[in-house]
CSV table of C-alpha atoms and ligand atoms in Angstrom, one decimal:
chain,number,residue,atom,x,y,z
A,118,THR,CA,0.0,0.0,0.0
A,119,LYS,CA,1.2,3.5,-0.9
A,120,PRO,CA,1.3,6.1,1.9
A,121,GLU,CA,-1.7,8.4,2.2
A,122,PRO,CA,-1.2,12.1,1.3
A,123,GLN,CA,0.7,13.8,4.0
A,124,MET,CA,3.1,16.6,4.9
A,125,ILE,CA,6.5,15.6,6.1
A,126,VAL,CA,8.2,17.8,8.7
A,127,ILE,CA,11.8,17.3,9.6
A,128,PHE,CA,13.1,19.0,12.8
A,129,GLY,CA,16.8,19.3,12.8
A,130,ALA,CA,16.9,19.6,9.0
A,131,THR,CA,20.3,21.3,8.8
A,132,GLY,CA,21.9,18.4,10.8
A,133,ASP,CA,24.0,15.6,9.6
A,134,LEU,CA,21.4,12.9,9.7
A,135,ALA,CA,18.9,14.8,7.6
A,136,ARG,CA,21.5,15.7,5.0
A,137,ARG,CA,23.1,12.3,4.8
A,138,LYS,CA,20.2,9.9,5.3
A,139,LEU,CA,16.7,11.3,5.6
A,140,LEU,CA,16.6,13.6,2.6
A,141,PRO,CA,18.4,11.2,0.3
A,142,GLY,CA,16.0,8.5,1.5
A,143,LEU,CA,13.0,10.7,0.7
A,144,LEU,CA,14.4,11.5,-2.8
A,145,ARG,CA,14.6,7.8,-3.5
A,146,LEU,CA,11.0,7.4,-2.3
A,147,LEU,CA,10.0,10.1,-4.7
A,148,ARG,CA,11.6,8.1,-7.5
A,149,ARG,CA,9.7,5.0,-6.3
A,150,GLY,CA,6.4,7.0,-6.2
A,151,GLU,CA,5.9,6.6,-2.5
A,152,VAL,CA,6.5,10.3,-2.0
A,153,THR,CA,4.5,12.3,-4.5
A,154,ASP,CA,4.5,15.8,-5.9
A,155,GLY,CA,1.6,16.6,-3.6
A,156,MET,CA,3.6,15.9,-0.3
A,157,PRO,CA,5.6,18.9,0.9
A,158,ILE,CA,8.7,18.3,2.9
A,159,VAL,CA,9.1,21.1,5.5
A,160,CYS,CA,12.6,21.3,6.7
A,161,LEU,CA,12.9,23.1,10.1
A,162,GLY,CA,16.2,24.2,11.6
A,163,ARG,CA,17.4,26.8,14.1
A,164,ARG,CA,19.6,28.5,11.5
A,165,ASP,CA,18.4,31.7,10.0
A,166,ILE,CA,19.1,30.9,6.4
A,167,LEU,CA,17.2,31.5,3.2
A,168,PRO,CA,15.3,28.5,1.7
A,169,SER,CA,17.5,29.0,-1.4
A,170,ASP,CA,20.7,28.7,0.7
A,171,PHE,CA,19.4,25.6,2.4
A,172,LEU,CA,18.9,24.0,-1.0
A,173,GLU,CA,22.3,25.2,-2.3
A,174,ARG,CA,24.1,23.7,0.7
A,175,LEU,CA,22.2,20.5,0.4
A,176,GLN,CA,23.4,19.8,-3.1
A,177,VAL,CA,20.6,17.5,-3.8
A,178,GLU,CA,22.2,16.3,-7.0
A,179,ARG,CA,24.8,14.6,-4.9
A,180,PHE,CA,22.2,12.3,-3.4
A,181,LEU,CA,22.0,10.3,-6.6
A,182,PRO,CA,24.8,8.7,-8.6
A,183,GLY,CA,23.0,9.0,-12.0
A,184,ASP,CA,22.1,12.1,-13.8
A,185,GLU,CA,18.4,12.7,-13.2
A,186,PRO,CA,17.9,16.5,-13.3
A,187,GLU,CA,14.1,16.2,-13.6
A,188,LEU,CA,13.8,14.2,-10.4
A,189,ILE,CA,16.2,16.6,-8.6
A,190,GLU,CA,14.0,19.5,-9.8
A,191,ARG,CA,10.8,17.8,-8.6
A,192,PHE,CA,12.4,17.0,-5.2
A,193,SER,CA,13.8,20.5,-4.7
A,194,ARG,CA,10.3,21.9,-5.4
A,195,LEU,CA,9.0,19.8,-2.5
A,196,LEU,CA,11.6,21.1,0.0
A,197,HIS,CA,10.7,24.1,2.1
A,198,TYR,CA,13.2,25.4,4.6
A,199,ARG,CA,11.8,27.4,7.5
A,200,GLN,CA,13.5,28.6,10.7
A,201,PHE,CA,12.0,27.1,13.8
A,202,ASP,CA,13.5,26.3,17.2
A,203,LEU,CA,11.8,23.5,19.0
A,204,GLN,CA,12.9,24.9,22.4
A,205,THR,CA,11.6,28.4,22.0
A,206,GLY,CA,9.0,28.2,19.2
A,207,THR,CA,5.3,28.0,20.1
A,208,ALA,CA,2.6,25.7,18.8
A,209,GLU,CA,0.9,28.8,17.1
A,210,GLN,CA,4.1,29.7,15.2
A,211,LEU,CA,4.5,26.1,14.1
A,212,THR,CA,0.9,25.8,12.9
A,213,GLU,CA,1.3,29.0,11.0
A,214,VAL,CA,4.5,27.9,9.3
A,215,LEU,CA,2.9,24.5,8.3
A,216,GLN,CA,-0.3,26.0,7.1
A,217,ALA,CA,1.4,28.5,4.9
A,218,VAL,CA,3.2,25.7,3.1
A,219,ALA,CA,0.2,23.4,3.0
A,220,ARG,CA,-1.8,26.0,1.1
A,221,ASP,CA,0.0,25.2,-2.1
A,222,TYR,CA,-0.6,21.4,-1.8
A,223,ARG,CA,-3.5,19.0,-1.5
A,224,CYS,CA,-1.9,17.0,1.3
A,225,GLY,CA,-4.9,17.2,3.7
A,226,GLY,CA,-4.2,17.4,7.4
A,227,ASN,CA,-2.0,14.4,7.8
A,228,LYS,CA,1.4,15.2,9.2
A,229,LEU,CA,4.6,13.1,9.8
A,230,PHE,CA,7.0,14.8,12.2
A,231,TYR,CA,10.6,13.5,12.2
A,232,LEU,CA,12.7,14.6,15.1
A,233,ALA,CA,16.2,14.4,13.9
A,234,LEU,CA,17.4,15.9,17.2
A,235,PRO,CA,19.3,15.0,20.3
A,236,THR,CA,17.2,13.2,22.9
A,237,GLY,CA,17.4,16.2,25.2
A,238,ALA,CA,15.3,18.2,22.8
A,239,PHE,CA,12.5,15.7,22.6
A,240,GLY,CA,10.9,16.7,25.9
A,241,ALA,CA,9.8,20.1,24.5
A,242,VAL,CA,7.9,18.3,21.8
A,243,ALA,CA,4.9,17.1,23.9
A,244,ASP,CA,3.7,20.7,24.7
A,245,LEU,CA,4.4,21.8,21.2
A,246,ILE,CA,2.3,19.1,19.5
A,247,LYS,CA,-0.6,19.0,21.9
A,248,PRO,CA,-2.7,21.5,20.0
A,249,LEU,CA,-1.8,19.9,16.7
A,250,VAL,CA,-3.0,16.4,17.6
A,251,SER,CA,-6.7,17.3,17.5
A,252,GLY,CA,-6.4,18.9,14.1
A,253,ASP,CA,-7.5,17.4,10.8
A,254,GLY,CA,-5.9,14.1,9.8
A,255,TRP,CA,-3.4,12.1,11.8
A,256,LEU,CA,-0.1,13.2,13.4
A,257,ARG,CA,2.7,10.7,13.6
A,258,VAL,CA,6.0,11.5,15.3
A,259,VAL,CA,9.3,9.8,14.7
A,260,PHE,CA,11.9,10.0,17.4
A,261,GLU,CA,15.5,9.4,16.4
A,262,LYS,CA,17.6,7.3,18.8
A,263,PRO,CA,18.8,7.5,21.5
A,264,PHE,CA,15.4,7.5,23.3
A,265,GLY,CA,16.6,8.6,26.8
A,266,ALA,CA,19.9,8.0,28.4
A,267,ASP,CA,18.8,5.5,31.1
A,268,LEU,CA,15.6,4.0,32.3
A,269,ASP,CA,14.5,7.1,34.3
A,270,SER,CA,15.0,9.6,31.6
A,271,ALA,CA,13.5,7.3,28.9
A,272,LYS,CA,10.5,6.8,31.2
A,273,ARG,CA,10.0,10.5,31.8
A,274,LEU,CA,10.2,11.2,28.1
A,275,ASN,CA,7.8,8.4,27.3
A,276,ASP,CA,5.3,9.6,29.9
A,277,SER,CA,5.3,13.1,28.4
A,278,ILE,CA,4.8,12.0,24.8
A,279,SER,CA,2.3,9.3,25.6
A,280,ALA,CA,0.2,11.8,27.4
A,281,VAL,CA,-0.4,13.4,24.0
A,282,LEU,CA,0.2,10.7,21.4
A,283,ARG,CA,-1.2,7.2,21.1
A,284,GLU,CA,1.4,4.4,21.0
A,285,GLU,CA,0.6,3.6,17.4
A,286,ASP,CA,1.5,7.2,16.4
A,287,ILE,CA,4.9,7.1,18.2
A,288,PHE,CA,7.8,5.8,16.0
A,289,ARG,CA,11.0,5.2,17.9
A,290,VAL,CA,13.7,4.7,15.4
A,291,ASP,CA,16.3,2.0,15.4
A,292,HIS,CA,17.7,2.2,11.9
A,293,TYR,CA,19.1,-1.3,12.1
A,294,LEU,CA,15.6,-2.6,11.9
A,295,GLY,CA,15.4,-1.0,8.4
A,296,LYS,CA,18.4,-2.9,7.1
A,297,GLU,CA,17.3,-5.5,4.6
A,298,LEU,CA,19.1,-8.4,6.2
A,299,VAL,CA,17.7,-7.6,9.6
A,300,GLN,CA,14.3,-7.7,8.1
A,301,ASN,CA,15.3,-11.1,6.7
A,302,ILE,CA,16.1,-12.7,10.0
A,303,LEU,CA,12.4,-13.6,10.6
A,304,PHE,CA,12.1,-15.0,7.1
A,305,LEU,CA,15.2,-17.1,7.5
A,306,ARG,CA,13.8,-18.5,10.7
A,307,PHE,CA,10.1,-18.8,10.1
A,308,ALA,CA,9.8,-19.4,6.3
A,309,ASN,CA,12.3,-22.3,6.2
A,310,GLU,CA,11.6,-25.7,7.6
A,311,ILE,CA,15.3,-26.6,7.7
A,312,PHE,CA,16.2,-23.6,9.9
A,313,CYS,CA,13.1,-23.2,12.1
A,314,CYS,CA,13.4,-26.6,13.7
A,315,ALA,CA,17.1,-26.3,14.4
A,316,TRP,CA,16.9,-23.0,16.2
A,317,ASN,CA,17.2,-23.8,19.8
A,318,ARG,CA,19.5,-25.1,22.6
A,319,ASP,CA,19.4,-28.7,21.3
A,320,ALA,CA,21.1,-27.7,18.1
A,321,ILE,CA,22.8,-24.3,18.7
A,322,ASP,CA,26.0,-24.0,20.7
A,323,ASN,CA,26.3,-20.2,20.9
A,324,VAL,CA,25.4,-17.0,19.0
A,325,GLN,CA,27.8,-14.2,18.2
A,326,ILE,CA,26.7,-10.7,17.2
A,327,THR,CA,29.4,-8.3,16.0
A,328,VAL,CA,29.0,-4.7,14.8
A,329,SER,CA,32.5,-3.6,14.0
A,330,GLU,CA,33.2,-0.1,12.7
A,331,THR,CA,36.4,1.5,11.3
A,332,LEU,CA,35.2,5.1,11.9
A,333,GLY,CA,36.0,7.0,15.1
A,334,VAL,CA,33.7,9.5,16.7
A,335,GLU,CA,34.0,11.9,13.8
A,336,GLU,CA,32.3,15.2,14.5
A,337,ARG,CA,30.0,13.8,17.2
A,338,ALA,CA,32.2,13.8,20.2
A,339,GLY,CA,29.9,16.2,22.1
A,340,TYR,CA,27.2,13.5,22.0
A,341,TYR,CA,29.3,10.4,22.0
A,342,ASP,CA,31.5,11.2,25.0
A,343,HIS,CA,28.3,11.3,27.1
A,344,SER,CA,27.0,8.2,25.5
A,345,GLY,CA,29.7,5.6,24.7
A,346,ALA,CA,29.3,2.3,22.9
A,347,ILE,CA,26.9,0.8,25.4
A,348,ARG,CA,24.3,3.4,24.9
A,349,ASP,CA,25.1,4.4,21.3
A,350,MET,CA,25.1,0.8,19.9
A,351,LEU,CA,24.5,-2.0,22.4
A,352,GLN,CA,21.3,-0.7,24.0
A,353,ASN,CA,19.6,-0.4,20.7
A,354,HIS,CA,21.1,-2.0,17.6
A,355,LEU,CA,22.8,-5.0,19.1
A,356,LEU,CA,19.9,-5.8,21.5
A,357,GLN,CA,17.5,-5.6,18.5
A,358,LEU,CA,19.6,-8.0,16.5
A,359,LEU,CA,19.6,-10.3,19.6
A,360,SER,CA,15.8,-10.0,19.9
A,361,PHE,CA,15.1,-10.9,16.3
A,362,THR,CA,17.6,-13.8,16.5
A,363,ALA,CA,16.2,-15.2,19.8
A,364,MET,CA,12.4,-14.4,19.7
A,365,GLU,CA,9.7,-17.1,19.8
A,366,PRO,CA,7.6,-17.5,16.7
A,367,PRO,CA,5.0,-14.7,16.7
A,368,THR,CA,1.4,-15.6,16.6
A,369,SER,CA,0.9,-13.7,13.4
A,370,ASN,CA,2.5,-11.2,11.0
A,371,ASP,CA,1.0,-8.3,12.9
A,372,PRO,CA,3.7,-5.8,13.9
A,373,ASP,CA,2.4,-6.0,17.5
A,374,ALA,CA,2.6,-9.8,17.6
A,375,ILE,CA,6.2,-9.6,16.5
A,376,ARG,CA,7.0,-6.7,18.9
A,377,ASP,CA,5.4,-8.7,21.7
A,378,GLU,CA,8.0,-11.5,21.1
A,379,ALA,CA,10.9,-9.0,20.7
A,380,ALA,CA,10.1,-7.5,24.0
A,381,ARG,CA,9.9,-10.9,25.7
A,382,VAL,CA,13.5,-11.6,24.7
A,383,VAL,CA,14.9,-8.5,26.4
A,384,GLU,CA,12.7,-9.1,29.4
A,385,HIS,CA,14.4,-12.5,29.8
A,386,LEU,CA,18.0,-11.4,29.5
A,387,ARG,CA,19.9,-12.6,32.5
A,388,PRO,CA,21.2,-9.5,34.5
A,389,PRO,CA,24.9,-9.1,33.6
A,390,GLU,CA,27.7,-9.6,36.1
A,391,THR,CA,31.1,-7.8,36.0
A,392,ALA,CA,32.8,-10.7,34.4
A,393,ASP,CA,30.3,-10.7,31.5
A,394,VAL,CA,31.4,-7.2,30.3
A,395,VAL,CA,34.5,-5.8,28.7
A,396,LEU,CA,34.8,-2.1,27.9
A,397,GLY,CA,37.6,-0.6,25.7
A,398,GLN,CA,38.7,2.7,24.5
A,399,TYR,CA,41.0,3.2,21.5
A,400,GLY,CA,44.4,4.7,22.0
A,401,ALA,CA,46.7,6.2,19.4
A,402,GLY,CA,48.0,4.1,16.6
A,403,ARG,CA,47.9,3.6,12.9
A,404,ILE,CA,45.4,2.0,10.5
A,405,GLY,CA,47.1,1.2,7.2
A,406,ASP,CA,49.2,4.3,6.5
A,407,ARG,CA,47.0,6.7,8.5
A,408,ASP,CA,47.9,8.0,11.9
A,409,ILE,CA,45.0,7.7,14.3
A,410,ARG,CA,44.6,10.0,17.3
A,411,ALA,CA,43.7,8.4,20.6
A,412,TYR,CA,40.0,8.8,21.5
A,413,ARG,CA,40.9,11.1,24.4
A,414,ASP,CA,42.7,13.4,21.9
A,415,GLU,CA,39.7,13.7,19.5
A,416,ASP,CA,38.2,17.2,19.3
A,417,GLY,CA,35.5,17.6,21.9
A,418,VAL,CA,36.5,14.6,24.0
A,419,ALA,CA,37.5,15.2,27.6
A,420,PRO,CA,41.3,14.5,28.0
A,421,GLU,CA,40.5,12.2,31.0
A,422,SER,CA,37.5,10.6,29.4
A,423,VAL,CA,36.7,7.1,30.5
A,424,THR,CA,33.9,6.7,27.9
A,425,GLU,CA,34.0,3.3,26.2
A,426,THR,CA,34.3,3.1,22.4
A,427,TYR,CA,34.1,-0.7,22.6
A,428,VAL,CA,31.9,-3.1,24.5
A,429,ALA,CA,31.8,-6.9,24.5
A,430,LEU,CA,29.1,-8.8,26.5
A,431,ARG,CA,28.2,-12.3,27.3
A,432,THR,CA,24.6,-12.9,28.1
A,433,PHE,CA,21.9,-15.5,28.3
A,434,VAL,CA,18.3,-15.5,27.3
A,435,ASP,CA,16.6,-17.3,30.1
A,436,THR,CA,13.8,-19.0,28.2
A,437,PRO,CA,13.3,-22.7,27.6
A,438,ARG,CA,14.5,-22.4,24.0
A,439,TRP,CA,17.9,-20.9,25.0
A,440,GLN,CA,18.8,-22.3,28.4
A,441,GLY,CA,22.6,-22.5,28.6
A,442,VAL,CA,23.3,-21.0,25.2
A,443,PRO,CA,25.7,-18.0,25.5
A,444,PHE,CA,25.1,-15.0,23.3
A,445,TYR,CA,28.3,-13.0,22.7
A,446,LEU,CA,27.9,-9.4,21.6
A,447,ARG,CA,30.6,-6.9,20.7
A,448,THR,CA,30.8,-3.5,19.0
A,449,GLY,CA,33.5,-0.9,18.7
A,450,LYS,CA,34.9,2.0,16.8
A,451,ARG,CA,38.3,2.2,15.0
A,452,LEU,CA,38.4,-1.5,14.6
A,453,ALA,CA,40.1,-3.4,11.8
A,454,HIS,CA,37.0,-3.9,9.6
A,455,ARG,CA,33.6,-2.5,9.0
A,456,TYR,CA,31.1,-5.3,9.2
A,457,ALA,CA,27.9,-6.3,11.0
A,458,GLU,CA,26.9,-10.0,11.3
A,459,ILE,CA,25.2,-12.6,13.3
A,460,ARG,CA,26.8,-16.0,13.6
A,461,ILE,CA,24.8,-18.9,14.7
A,462,VAL,CA,27.3,-21.5,15.8
A,463,TYR,CA,25.9,-25.1,15.9
A,464,LYS,CA,26.9,-27.9,18.2
A,465,GLN,CA,29.6,-30.1,17.1
A,466,HIS,CA,27.3,-33.1,16.6
A,467,ARG,CA,28.7,-36.2,15.2
A,468,CYS,CA,25.7,-37.7,13.4
A,469,ASP,CA,25.5,-41.5,13.8
A,470,GLY,CA,27.2,-43.6,11.1
A,471,LEU,CA,30.2,-41.6,10.1
A,472,ASP,CA,33.3,-41.0,12.1
A,473,THR,CA,34.1,-37.6,10.4
A,474,PRO,CA,34.3,-34.8,13.0
A,475,GLY,CA,34.4,-31.9,10.6
A,476,ARG,CA,33.8,-28.3,11.9
A,477,ALA,CA,30.7,-27.1,13.6
A,478,ASN,CA,27.9,-25.9,11.2
A,479,MET,CA,27.3,-22.2,11.2
A,480,ILE,CA,24.8,-19.8,9.8
A,481,VAL,CA,26.2,-16.3,9.1
A,482,ILE,CA,23.8,-13.5,8.6
A,483,ARG,CA,25.8,-10.7,6.9
A,484,ILE,CA,24.0,-7.5,7.6
A,485,GLN,CA,26.7,-5.3,6.0
A,486,PRO,CA,28.6,-5.0,3.8
A,487,ASP,CA,28.0,-7.7,1.2
A,488,GLU,CA,24.6,-8.5,2.5
A,489,GLY,CA,23.8,-12.1,2.5
A,490,ILE,CA,23.4,-15.4,4.4
A,491,ALA,CA,26.0,-18.2,4.4
A,492,LEU,CA,25.8,-21.7,5.7
A,493,ALA,CA,28.9,-23.5,6.7
A,494,PHE,CA,28.7,-27.3,6.4
A,495,ASN,CA,31.0,-30.2,5.9
A,496,VAL,CA,31.7,-32.1,2.7
A,497,ARG,CA,34.0,-34.9,1.9
A,498,LYS,CA,37.5,-33.7,0.9
A,499,PRO,CA,38.2,-35.2,-2.5
A,500,GLY,CA,40.9,-37.8,-2.6
A,501,SER,CA,41.0,-38.0,1.2
A,502,ASP,CA,40.5,-40.8,3.6
A,503,ASN,CA,37.0,-39.7,4.4
A,504,GLU,CA,38.2,-36.4,5.8
A,505,ALA,CA,35.6,-33.6,6.2
A,506,GLU,CA,36.1,-30.1,4.9
A,507,SER,CA,33.9,-27.1,5.9
A,508,VAL,CA,32.5,-25.2,2.9
A,509,LEU,CA,30.2,-22.2,2.5
A,510,MET,CA,26.9,-22.1,0.8
A,511,ASP,CA,26.6,-18.4,0.2
A,512,PHE,CA,23.6,-16.4,-0.7
A,513,CYS,CA,24.6,-12.9,-2.0
A,514,HIS,CA,21.7,-10.5,-1.7
A,515,HIS,CA,22.6,-8.0,-4.4
A,516,CYS,CA,23.7,-10.8,-6.8
A,517,HIS,CA,20.2,-12.1,-6.7
A,518,PHE,CA,18.0,-9.0,-6.2
A,519,GLY,CA,20.1,-6.4,-7.8
A,520,PRO,CA,21.9,-3.4,-6.2
A,521,ASN,CA,18.8,-1.2,-5.5
A,522,THR,CA,17.7,-2.6,-2.2
A,523,PRO,CA,16.2,0.3,-0.1
A,524,GLU,CA,18.7,1.7,2.4
A,525,ALA,CA,17.8,1.5,6.1
A,526,TYR,CA,16.6,5.0,6.4
A,527,GLU,CA,14.5,4.8,3.2
A,528,ALA,CA,12.7,1.7,4.6
A,529,ILE,CA,12.3,3.5,8.0
A,530,MET,CA,10.8,6.6,6.3
A,531,ALA,CA,8.5,4.6,4.0
A,532,SER,CA,7.2,2.6,7.0
A,533,ALA,CA,6.6,5.7,9.1
A,534,MET,CA,4.8,7.3,6.2
A,535,ARG,CA,2.5,4.2,5.9
A,536,GLY,CA,2.0,4.1,9.7
A,537,ASP,CA,3.6,0.6,9.9
A,538,THR,CA,5.1,0.2,13.3
A,539,LEU,CA,7.0,-3.1,12.7
A,540,LEU,CA,10.4,-1.4,12.2
A,541,PHE,CA,10.1,0.7,15.3
A,542,THR,CA,10.8,0.1,18.9
A,543,ARG,CA,7.8,-0.3,21.2
A,544,TRP,CA,7.9,1.1,24.7
A,545,ASP,CA,7.9,-2.3,26.6
A,546,TRP,CA,11.0,-3.3,24.6
A,547,LEU,CA,12.7,-0.1,25.3
A,548,ARG,CA,11.9,-0.2,29.0
A,549,ALA,CA,13.3,-3.7,29.3
A,550,SER,CA,16.4,-2.8,27.3
A,551,TRP,CA,17.2,0.3,29.5
A,552,ARG,CA,16.6,-1.8,32.7
A,553,PHE,CA,19.2,-4.3,31.4
A,554,ILE,CA,21.6,-1.5,30.3
A,555,ASP,CA,21.4,0.4,33.6
A,556,ARG,CA,22.4,-2.8,35.4
A,557,LEU,CA,25.2,-3.5,33.0
A,558,ARG,CA,26.6,0.0,33.4
A,559,ALA,CA,26.5,-0.3,37.1
A,560,VAL,CA,28.6,-3.5,37.1
A,561,ALA,CA,30.8,-2.8,34.1
A,562,PRO,CA,34.6,-2.9,34.8
A,563,PRO,CA,36.7,0.2,33.8
A,564,VAL,CA,37.8,0.7,30.2
A,565,VAL,CA,40.9,-0.9,28.9
A,566,ALA,CA,42.9,0.5,26.0
A,567,TYR,CA,43.0,-1.1,22.6
A,568,GLN,CA,44.9,-0.5,19.4
A,569,PRO,CA,43.1,1.2,16.5
A,570,GLY,CA,42.8,-1.2,13.6
A,571,SER,CA,42.7,-4.2,15.9
A,572,THR,CA,39.7,-6.4,16.7
A,573,GLY,CA,39.4,-4.8,20.2
A,574,PRO,CA,41.0,-5.3,23.5
A,575,ALA,CA,42.4,-8.8,24.3
A,576,GLU,CA,40.0,-9.0,27.2
A,577,GLY,CA,37.1,-8.8,24.8
A,578,GLU,CA,38.7,-11.4,22.5
A,579,ARG,CA,39.0,-13.7,25.5
A,580,LEU,CA,35.4,-13.2,26.8
A,581,PRO,CA,34.0,-16.5,25.3
A,582,GLU,CA,37.0,-18.4,26.8
A,583,ALA,CA,35.1,-18.4,30.1
A,584,ASP,CA,32.8,-21.0,28.4
A,585,GLN,CA,35.6,-22.7,26.5
A,586,ARG,CA,34.5,-21.0,23.4
A,587,ALA,CA,36.0,-18.5,21.0
A,588,TRP,CA,34.8,-15.8,18.6
A,589,VAL,CA,34.7,-17.3,15.1
A,590,GLU,CA,36.4,-14.7,12.9
A,591,THR,CA,35.1,-13.5,9.6
A,592,THR,CA,35.8,-16.0,6.7
B,140,BG6,C1,24.4,5.0,14.9
B,140,BG6,C2,25.4,5.4,15.9
B,140,BG6,O1,23.2,4.7,15.5
B,140,BG6,O2,24.8,3.9,14.1
B,140,BG6,C3,26.8,5.6,15.2
B,140,BG6,O3,25.0,6.5,16.6
B,140,BG6,C4,27.2,4.4,14.4
B,140,BG6,O4,27.8,5.8,16.2
B,140,BG6,C5,26.0,4.1,13.4
B,140,BG6,O5,28.3,4.8,13.6
B,140,BG6,C6,26.3,2.8,12.6
B,140,BG6,O6,25.3,2.7,11.7
B,140,BG6,P1,25.6,1.9,10.3
B,140,BG6,O7,24.3,1.9,9.6
B,140,BG6,O8,26.6,2.7,9.6
B,140,BG6,O9,26.1,0.6,10.7
């Protein structure tokens, strides 16, 4: 189904996220016909700049690799920059701005607000939107992550917005849920007989989830130094990957049936102990021929900062399906490679009949780059004395479906425009995740240093050794 006519309003439109992800995503949705020429995109920012300057700075033509001047022209016509400050602006001012733009369009009263702003700015939104909720059409509000900084602040924020918005009109973003291969986890599990019946503690030995980044904190030290890898990545992206990997079969395809099961996973995470957590911070070093500054020397980072840029965690999902199966999670910045993947490591069964040990079977869900799913299994090594060799059956997503799979933010935008909540975090999930994270932060050991361009601190590498296991490295 195509989205209904609506006005799209981006708060924080001069920011990085809007420029790099949201607006390019909307341009591609215009090309696909999901955004139409009747849907204005109001770009709100604090800066006092002319709409023409905004467009010039944006360089819309850079959003697309090909030469499509007509599309660029249509898109530019939809963009309306207006100065508006969420902290000081009033509901009347906002209504006036939006009405003035709406006059030239037949978009009805439906409005999609996207708050591409720091979480501290969200609080102001409740008062601001109150008078708009009762207007014509619907009002949906998209909140960028992070949603709160701990359970208390998330709860306060949630209380204030749920006093004015219904849960189905609140869209809490986790852009990892928009990634194609993340959306595929449930298909892999529940649309395939061979996988769904071997997805439990009887068959699976352990699960490994890695999101490894090569970038440092870039220009975002002001935010990151107060957040760290636990709250920037683990609380949201990695715990969502864990939820989709570990959830029970939902009772239907309904977004809420799926979100019920996702929440249940986080609610059943075993509270972490100090020995389950490793925190790291990158020091100075070299990656390839580039000198890398230590995290503490990055602009905007406190010289004595103890913020973690790496976290590794061992956890258990205390449900009958997963009793005793360790889940190892790790993520960090300035590591050797950029990749995100989930590895389902099977038990080293020796099926009756053949005395050929082979290696443990494994399913690798490659979220990025080179999206795909691989299955490692054993074959007979030719010419050998019944020796087994592990080989990969490898599904490459773009080889099969072509290169134009929607990017995460495009999928997120399209879902919010349609009012589809599946790709968004529900409050019960979020509450459980913050409860877990608050506990984890309370017991976490101090940060240890690691080399940029490495796979993280040695302590993190050794984490699975407590269970006589090891990280399986990328093949
Ligand atoms: C964001 C984090 O949510 O995700 C960033 O704030 C991180 O620190 C980014 O770099 C990673 O996203 P992706 O899509 O590039 O893997």
